[in-house]
Amino acid sequence: MPTVSLATIRALVVAAHAAGMLVFAHVTTAAAAIDVVNQGVDILAHVPFEPLSPT
């Protein structure tokens, strides 16, 4: 499945936040959820089925 680079996600988040918008991300894995949240995504749409790390 194609993915967007973390640098691109971060740039999109910065631009959206500068425009006063929230950023939603659709993720399919726990690792991807952690990655996008670390880049500043505000809301996860369709969270993964696998458990997130307890840390």
PDB file of N, CA, C and O in Angstrom:
ATOM      1  N   MET A   1       0.840  -1.179   0.000  1.00  0.00           N
ATOM      2  CA  MET A   1       0.000   0.000   0.000  1.00  0.00           C
ATOM      3  C   MET A   1       0.888   1.246   0.000  1.00  0.00           C
ATOM      4  O   MET A   1       1.836   1.324   0.770  1.00  0.00           O
ATOM      5  N   PRO A   2       0.596   2.216  -0.844  1.00  0.00           N
ATOM      6  CA  PRO A   2       1.416   3.434  -0.884  1.00  0.00           C
ATOM      7  C   PRO A   2       1.308   4.225   0.424  1.00  0.00           C
ATOM      8  O   PRO A   2       0.265   4.215   1.079  1.00  0.00           O
ATOM      9  N   THR A   3       2.387   4.870   0.771  1.00  0.00           N
ATOM     10  CA  THR A   3       2.389   5.715   1.968  1.00  0.00           C
ATOM     11  C   THR A   3       3.011   7.064   1.641  1.00  0.00           C
ATOM     12  O   THR A   3       3.714   7.210   0.640  1.00  0.00           O
ATOM     13  N   VAL A   4       2.768   8.026   2.492  1.00  0.00           N
ATOM     14  CA  VAL A   4       3.335   9.361   2.355  1.00  0.00           C
ATOM     15  C   VAL A   4       4.512   9.452   3.318  1.00  0.00           C
ATOM     16  O   VAL A   4       4.434   8.954   4.441  1.00  0.00           O
ATOM     17  N   SER A   5       5.588  10.093   2.903  1.00  0.00           N
ATOM     18  CA  SER A   5       6.767  10.201   3.767  1.00  0.00           C
ATOM     19  C   SER A   5       6.445  11.039   4.998  1.00  0.00           C
ATOM     20  O   SER A   5       5.552  11.901   4.984  1.00  0.00           O
ATOM     21  N   LEU A   6       7.186  10.791   6.077  1.00  0.00           N
ATOM     22  CA  LEU A   6       6.983  11.554   7.310  1.00  0.00           C
ATOM     23  C   LEU A   6       7.260  13.036   7.093  1.00  0.00           C
ATOM     24  O   LEU A   6       6.564  13.887   7.658  1.00  0.00           O
ATOM     25  N   ALA A   7       8.240  13.358   6.272  1.00  0.00           N
ATOM     26  CA  ALA A   7       8.542  14.758   5.979  1.00  0.00           C
ATOM     27  C   ALA A   7       7.358  15.434   5.281  1.00  0.00           C
ATOM     28  O   ALA A   7       7.022  16.594   5.577  1.00  0.00           O
ATOM     29  N   THR A   8       6.714  14.728   4.374  1.00  0.00           N
ATOM     30  CA  THR A   8       5.553  15.275   3.678  1.00  0.00           C
ATOM     31  C   THR A   8       4.381  15.440   4.637  1.00  0.00           C
ATOM     32  O   THR A   8       3.682  16.467   4.605  1.00  0.00           O
ATOM     33  N   ILE A   9       4.171  14.446   5.497  1.00  0.00           N
ATOM     34  CA  ILE A   9       3.102  14.545   6.496  1.00  0.00           C
ATOM     35  C   ILE A   9       3.327  15.770   7.379  1.00  0.00           C
ATOM     36  O   ILE A   9       2.417  16.557   7.617  1.00  0.00           O
ATOM     37  N   ARG A  10       4.548  15.945   7.840  1.00  0.00           N
ATOM     38  CA  ARG A  10       4.865  17.089   8.705  1.00  0.00           C
ATOM     39  C   ARG A  10       4.604  18.400   7.973  1.00  0.00           C
ATOM     40  O   ARG A  10       4.031  19.341   8.537  1.00  0.00           O
ATOM     41  N   ALA A  11       5.021  18.506   6.714  1.00  0.00           N
ATOM     42  CA  ALA A  11       4.802  19.731   5.940  1.00  0.00           C
ATOM     43  C   ALA A  11       3.304  20.003   5.761  1.00  0.00           C
ATOM     44  O   ALA A  11       2.859  21.150   5.872  1.00  0.00           O
ATOM     45  N   LEU A  12       2.525  18.973   5.511  1.00  0.00           N
ATOM     46  CA  LEU A  12       1.080  19.139   5.375  1.00  0.00           C
ATOM     47  C   LEU A  12       0.451  19.586   6.689  1.00  0.00           C
ATOM     48  O   LEU A  12      -0.429  20.453   6.704  1.00  0.00           O
ATOM     49  N   VAL A  13       0.909  19.010   7.796  1.00  0.00           N
ATOM     50  CA  VAL A  13       0.399  19.392   9.115  1.00  0.00           C
ATOM     51  C   VAL A  13       0.712  20.858   9.402  1.00  0.00           C
ATOM     52  O   VAL A  13      -0.159  21.616   9.842  1.00  0.00           O
ATOM     53  N   VAL A  14       1.942  21.259   9.149  1.00  0.00           N
ATOM     54  CA  VAL A  14       2.339  22.651   9.402  1.00  0.00           C
ATOM     55  C   VAL A  14       1.486  23.608   8.566  1.00  0.00           C
ATOM     56  O   VAL A  14       0.972  24.609   9.079  1.00  0.00           O
ATOM     57  N   ALA A  15       1.297  23.292   7.302  1.00  0.00           N
ATOM     58  CA  ALA A  15       0.511  24.157   6.422  1.00  0.00           C
ATOM     59  C   ALA A  15      -0.951  24.207   6.859  1.00  0.00           C
ATOM     60  O   ALA A  15      -1.562  25.280   6.893  1.00  0.00           O
ATOM     61  N   ALA A  16      -1.505  23.075   7.192  1.00  0.00           N
ATOM     62  CA  ALA A  16      -2.906  23.029   7.614  1.00  0.00           C
ATOM     63  C   ALA A  16      -3.108  23.792   8.915  1.00  0.00           C
ATOM     64  O   ALA A  16      -4.054  24.573   9.053  1.00  0.00           O
ATOM     65  N   HIS A  17      -2.225  23.574   9.872  1.00  0.00           N
ATOM     66  CA  HIS A  17      -2.341  24.279  11.155  1.00  0.00           C
ATOM     67  C   HIS A  17      -2.180  25.786  10.969  1.00  0.00           C
ATOM     68  O   HIS A  17      -2.876  26.570  11.625  1.00  0.00           O
ATOM     69  N   ALA A  18      -1.296  26.199  10.072  1.00  0.00           N
ATOM     70  CA  ALA A  18      -1.112  27.623   9.798  1.00  0.00           C
ATOM     71  C   ALA A  18      -2.384  28.240   9.220  1.00  0.00           C
ATOM     72  O   ALA A  18      -2.650  29.425   9.408  1.00  0.00           O
ATOM     73  N   ALA A  19      -3.178  27.411   8.530  1.00  0.00           N
ATOM     74  CA  ALA A  19      -4.440  27.876   7.947  1.00  0.00           C
ATOM     75  C   ALA A  19      -5.616  27.675   8.902  1.00  0.00           C
ATOM     76  O   ALA A  19      -6.764  27.883   8.517  1.00  0.00           O
ATOM     77  N   GLY A  20      -5.327  27.220  10.124  1.00  0.00           N
ATOM     78  CA  GLY A  20      -6.379  27.034  11.116  1.00  0.00           C
ATOM     79  C   GLY A  20      -7.186  25.757  10.952  1.00  0.00           C
ATOM     80  O   GLY A  20      -8.303  25.666  11.455  1.00  0.00           O
ATOM     81  N   MET A  21      -6.624  24.792  10.235  1.00  0.00           N
ATOM     82  CA  MET A  21      -7.347  23.538   9.993  1.00  0.00           C
ATOM     83  C   MET A  21      -6.789  22.406  10.851  1.00  0.00           C
ATOM     84  O   MET A  21      -5.611  22.413  11.208  1.00  0.00           O
ATOM     85  N   LEU A  22      -7.666  21.447  11.139  1.00  0.00           N
ATOM     86  CA  LEU A  22      -7.237  20.205  11.780  1.00  0.00           C
ATOM     87  C   LEU A  22      -6.794  19.227  10.706  1.00  0.00           C
ATOM     88  O   LEU A  22      -7.217  19.307   9.552  1.00  0.00           O
ATOM     89  N   VAL A  23      -5.949  18.274  11.109  1.00  0.00           N
ATOM     90  CA  VAL A  23      -5.447  17.268  10.173  1.00  0.00           C
ATOM     91  C   VAL A  23      -5.921  15.890  10.618  1.00  0.00           C
ATOM     92  O   VAL A  23      -5.709  15.485  11.757  1.00  0.00           O
ATOM     93  N   PHE A  24      -6.575  15.193   9.708  1.00  0.00           N
ATOM     94  CA  PHE A  24      -7.029  13.828   9.922  1.00  0.00           C
ATOM     95  C   PHE A  24      -6.095  12.895   9.159  1.00  0.00           C
ATOM     96  O   PHE A  24      -5.617  13.245   8.077  1.00  0.00           O
ATOM     97  N   ALA A  25      -5.849  11.698   9.698  1.00  0.00           N
ATOM     98  CA  ALA A  25      -5.050  10.704   8.983  1.00  0.00           C
ATOM     99  C   ALA A  25      -5.742   9.357   9.062  1.00  0.00           C
ATOM    100  O   ALA A  25      -6.309   8.987  10.086  1.00  0.00           O
ATOM    101  N   HIS A  26      -5.715   8.626   7.981  1.00  0.00           N
ATOM    102  CA  HIS A  26      -6.227   7.264   7.929  1.00  0.00           C
ATOM    103  C   HIS A  26      -5.007   6.354   8.000  1.00  0.00           C
ATOM    104  O   HIS A  26      -4.145   6.404   7.121  1.00  0.00           O
ATOM    105  N   VAL A  27      -4.931   5.542   9.032  1.00  0.00           N
ATOM    106  CA  VAL A  27      -3.782   4.654   9.202  1.00  0.00           C
ATOM    107  C   VAL A  27      -4.250   3.211   9.256  1.00  0.00           C
ATOM    108  O   VAL A  27      -5.398   2.929   9.605  1.00  0.00           O
ATOM    109  N   THR A  28      -3.343   2.299   8.915  1.00  0.00           N
ATOM    110  CA  THR A  28      -3.696   0.877   8.913  1.00  0.00           C
ATOM    111  C   THR A  28      -2.884   0.057   9.905  1.00  0.00           C
ATOM    112  O   THR A  28      -3.173  -1.119  10.087  1.00  0.00           O
ATOM    113  N   THR A  29      -1.871   0.659  10.515  1.00  0.00           N
ATOM    114  CA  THR A  29      -1.058  -0.064  11.490  1.00  0.00           C
ATOM    115  C   THR A  29      -0.820   0.803  12.722  1.00  0.00           C
ATOM    116  O   THR A  29      -0.930   2.028  12.651  1.00  0.00           O
ATOM    117  N   ALA A  30      -0.482   0.143  13.817  1.00  0.00           N
ATOM    118  CA  ALA A  30      -0.159   0.876  15.041  1.00  0.00           C
ATOM    119  C   ALA A  30       1.074   1.760  14.832  1.00  0.00           C
ATOM    120  O   ALA A  30       1.116   2.896  15.296  1.00  0.00           O
ATOM    121  N   ALA A  31       2.058   1.248  14.117  1.00  0.00           N
ATOM    122  CA  ALA A  31       3.278   2.024  13.861  1.00  0.00           C
ATOM    123  C   ALA A  31       2.958   3.296  13.077  1.00  0.00           C
ATOM    124  O   ALA A  31       3.482   4.372  13.369  1.00  0.00           O
ATOM    125  N   ALA A  32       2.078   3.183  12.100  1.00  0.00           N
ATOM    126  CA  ALA A  32       1.695   4.362  11.314  1.00  0.00           C
ATOM    127  C   ALA A  32       0.937   5.366  12.181  1.00  0.00           C
ATOM    128  O   ALA A  32       1.130   6.577  12.045  1.00  0.00           O
ATOM    129  N   ALA A  33       0.111   4.877  13.090  1.00  0.00           N
ATOM    130  CA  ALA A  33      -0.614   5.774  13.992  1.00  0.00           C
ATOM    131  C   ALA A  33       0.360   6.577  14.838  1.00  0.00           C
ATOM    132  O   ALA A  33       0.217   7.797  14.980  1.00  0.00           O
ATOM    133  N   ILE A  34       1.341   5.920  15.376  1.00  0.00           N
ATOM    134  CA  ILE A  34       2.352   6.600  16.192  1.00  0.00           C
ATOM    135  C   ILE A  34       3.129   7.599  15.344  1.00  0.00           C
ATOM    136  O   ILE A  34       3.374   8.736  15.767  1.00  0.00           O
ATOM    137  N   ASP A  35       3.498   7.201  14.135  1.00  0.00           N
ATOM    138  CA  ASP A  35       4.260   8.086  13.244  1.00  0.00           C
ATOM    139  C   ASP A  35       3.501   9.380  12.955  1.00  0.00           C
ATOM    140  O   ASP A  35       4.058  10.473  13.058  1.00  0.00           O
ATOM    141  N   VAL A  36       2.222   9.263  12.568  1.00  0.00           N
ATOM    142  CA  VAL A  36       1.492  10.471  12.181  1.00  0.00           C
ATOM    143  C   VAL A  36       1.188  11.358  13.376  1.00  0.00           C
ATOM    144  O   VAL A  36       1.217  12.585  13.257  1.00  0.00           O
ATOM    145  N   VAL A  37       0.917  10.759  14.526  1.00  0.00           N
ATOM    146  CA  VAL A  37       0.693  11.563  15.727  1.00  0.00           C
ATOM    147  C   VAL A  37       1.974  12.325  16.076  1.00  0.00           C
ATOM    148  O   VAL A  37       1.929  13.496  16.438  1.00  0.00           O
ATOM    149  N   ASN A  38       3.119  11.665  15.933  1.00  0.00           N
ATOM    150  CA  ASN A  38       4.393  12.344  16.193  1.00  0.00           C
ATOM    151  C   ASN A  38       4.663  13.474  15.210  1.00  0.00           C
ATOM    152  O   ASN A  38       5.455  14.380  15.511  1.00  0.00           O
ATOM    153  N   GLN A  39       4.012  13.468  14.066  1.00  0.00           N
ATOM    154  CA  GLN A  39       4.171  14.545  13.082  1.00  0.00           C
ATOM    155  C   GLN A  39       3.149  15.653  13.291  1.00  0.00           C
ATOM    156  O   GLN A  39       3.159  16.648  12.575  1.00  0.00           O
ATOM    157  N   GLY A  40       2.233  15.486  14.260  1.00  0.00           N
ATOM    158  CA  GLY A  40       1.301  16.541  14.584  1.00  0.00           C
ATOM    159  C   GLY A  40      -0.124  16.344  14.118  1.00  0.00           C
ATOM    160  O   GLY A  40      -0.956  17.247  14.275  1.00  0.00           O
ATOM    161  N   VAL A  41      -0.427  15.185  13.538  1.00  0.00           N
ATOM    162  CA  VAL A  41      -1.801  14.917  13.102  1.00  0.00           C
ATOM    163  C   VAL A  41      -2.730  15.020  14.305  1.00  0.00           C
ATOM    164  O   VAL A  41      -2.407  14.570  15.399  1.00  0.00           O
ATOM    165  N   ASP A  42      -3.891  15.618  14.104  1.00  0.00           N
ATOM    166  CA  ASP A  42      -4.819  15.879  15.189  1.00  0.00           C
ATOM    167  C   ASP A  42      -5.781  14.727  15.474  1.00  0.00           C
ATOM    168  O   ASP A  42      -6.126  14.471  16.620  1.00  0.00           O
ATOM    169  N   ILE A  43      -6.236  14.056  14.426  1.00  0.00           N
ATOM    170  CA  ILE A  43      -7.286  13.045  14.574  1.00  0.00           C
ATOM    171  C   ILE A  43      -6.951  11.826  13.721  1.00  0.00           C
ATOM    172  O   ILE A  43      -6.588  11.951  12.555  1.00  0.00           O
ATOM    173  N   LEU A  44      -7.096  10.644  14.314  1.00  0.00           N
ATOM    174  CA  LEU A  44      -6.931   9.397  13.569  1.00  0.00           C
ATOM    175  C   LEU A  44      -8.301   8.916  13.112  1.00  0.00           C
ATOM    176  O   LEU A  44      -9.211   8.743  13.930  1.00  0.00           O
ATOM    177  N   ALA A  45      -8.456   8.733  11.824  1.00  0.00           N
ATOM    178  CA  ALA A  45      -9.677   8.161  11.271  1.00  0.00           C
ATOM    179  C   ALA A  45      -9.384   6.704  10.921  1.00  0.00           C
ATOM    180  O   ALA A  45      -8.381   6.410  10.269  1.00  0.00           O
ATOM    181  N   HIS A  46     -10.208   5.820  11.372  1.00  0.00           N
ATOM    182  CA  HIS A  46     -10.013   4.392  11.108  1.00  0.00           C
ATOM    183  C   HIS A  46      -8.717   3.903  11.745  1.00  0.00           C
ATOM    184  O   HIS A  46      -7.706   3.743  11.086  1.00  0.00           O
ATOM    185  N   VAL A  47      -8.755   3.694  13.019  1.00  0.00           N
ATOM    186  CA  VAL A  47      -7.563   3.264  13.754  1.00  0.00           C
ATOM    187  C   VAL A  47      -7.252   1.803  13.468  1.00  0.00           C
ATOM    188  O   VAL A  47      -8.119   1.036  13.084  1.00  0.00           O
ATOM    189  N   PRO A  48      -5.995   1.397  13.659  1.00  0.00           N
ATOM    190  CA  PRO A  48      -5.599   0.015  13.384  1.00  0.00           C
ATOM    191  C   PRO A  48      -6.210  -0.967  14.388  1.00  0.00           C
ATOM    192  O   PRO A  48      -6.597  -0.588  15.490  1.00  0.00           O
ATOM    193  N   PHE A  49      -6.267  -2.225  13.994  1.00  0.00           N
ATOM    194  CA  PHE A  49      -6.793  -3.272  14.853  1.00  0.00           C
ATOM    195  C   PHE A  49      -5.751  -3.786  15.829  1.00  0.00           C
ATOM    196  O   PHE A  49      -6.080  -4.311  16.880  1.00  0.00           O
ATOM    197  N   GLU A  50      -4.470  -3.705  15.454  1.00  0.00           N
ATOM    198  CA  GLU A  50      -3.431  -4.226  16.336  1.00  0.00           C
ATOM    199  C   GLU A  50      -3.216  -3.299  17.532  1.00  0.00           C
ATOM    200  O   GLU A  50      -3.468  -2.106  17.434  1.00  0.00           O
ATOM    201  N   PRO A  51      -2.792  -3.854  18.661  1.00  0.00           N
ATOM    202  CA  PRO A  51      -2.615  -3.008  19.851  1.00  0.00           C
ATOM    203  C   PRO A  51      -1.455  -2.027  19.687  1.00  0.00           C
ATOM    204  O   PRO A  51      -0.450  -2.327  19.048  1.00  0.00           O
ATOM    205  N   LEU A  52      -1.629  -0.843  20.281  1.00  0.00           N
ATOM    206  CA  LEU A  52      -0.556   0.137  20.311  1.00  0.00           C
ATOM    207  C   LEU A  52       0.412  -0.244  21.426  1.00  0.00           C
ATOM    208  O   LEU A  52       0.026  -0.867  22.410  1.00  0.00           O
ATOM    209  N   SER A  53       1.636   0.141  21.295  1.00  0.00           N
ATOM    210  CA  SER A  53       2.643  -0.110  22.318  1.00  0.00           C
ATOM    211  C   SER A  53       2.230   0.590  23.605  1.00  0.00           C
ATOM    212  O   SER A  53       1.733   1.708  23.567  1.00  0.00           O
ATOM    213  N   PRO A  54       2.496  -0.040  24.756  1.00  0.00           N
ATOM    214  CA  PRO A  54       2.122   0.604  26.018  1.00  0.00           C
ATOM    215  C   PRO A  54       3.003   1.808  26.369  1.00  0.00           C
ATOM    216  O   PRO A  54       2.715   2.523  27.303  1.00  0.00           O
ATOM    217  N   THR A  55       4.080   2.054  25.628  1.00  0.00           N
ATOM    218  CA  THR A  55       4.970   3.184  25.933  1.00  0.00           C
ATOM    219  C   THR A  55       4.687   4.371  25.063  1.00  0.00           C
ATOM    220  O   THR A  55       4.113   4.307  24.044  1.00  0.00           O
TER     221      THR A  55
END
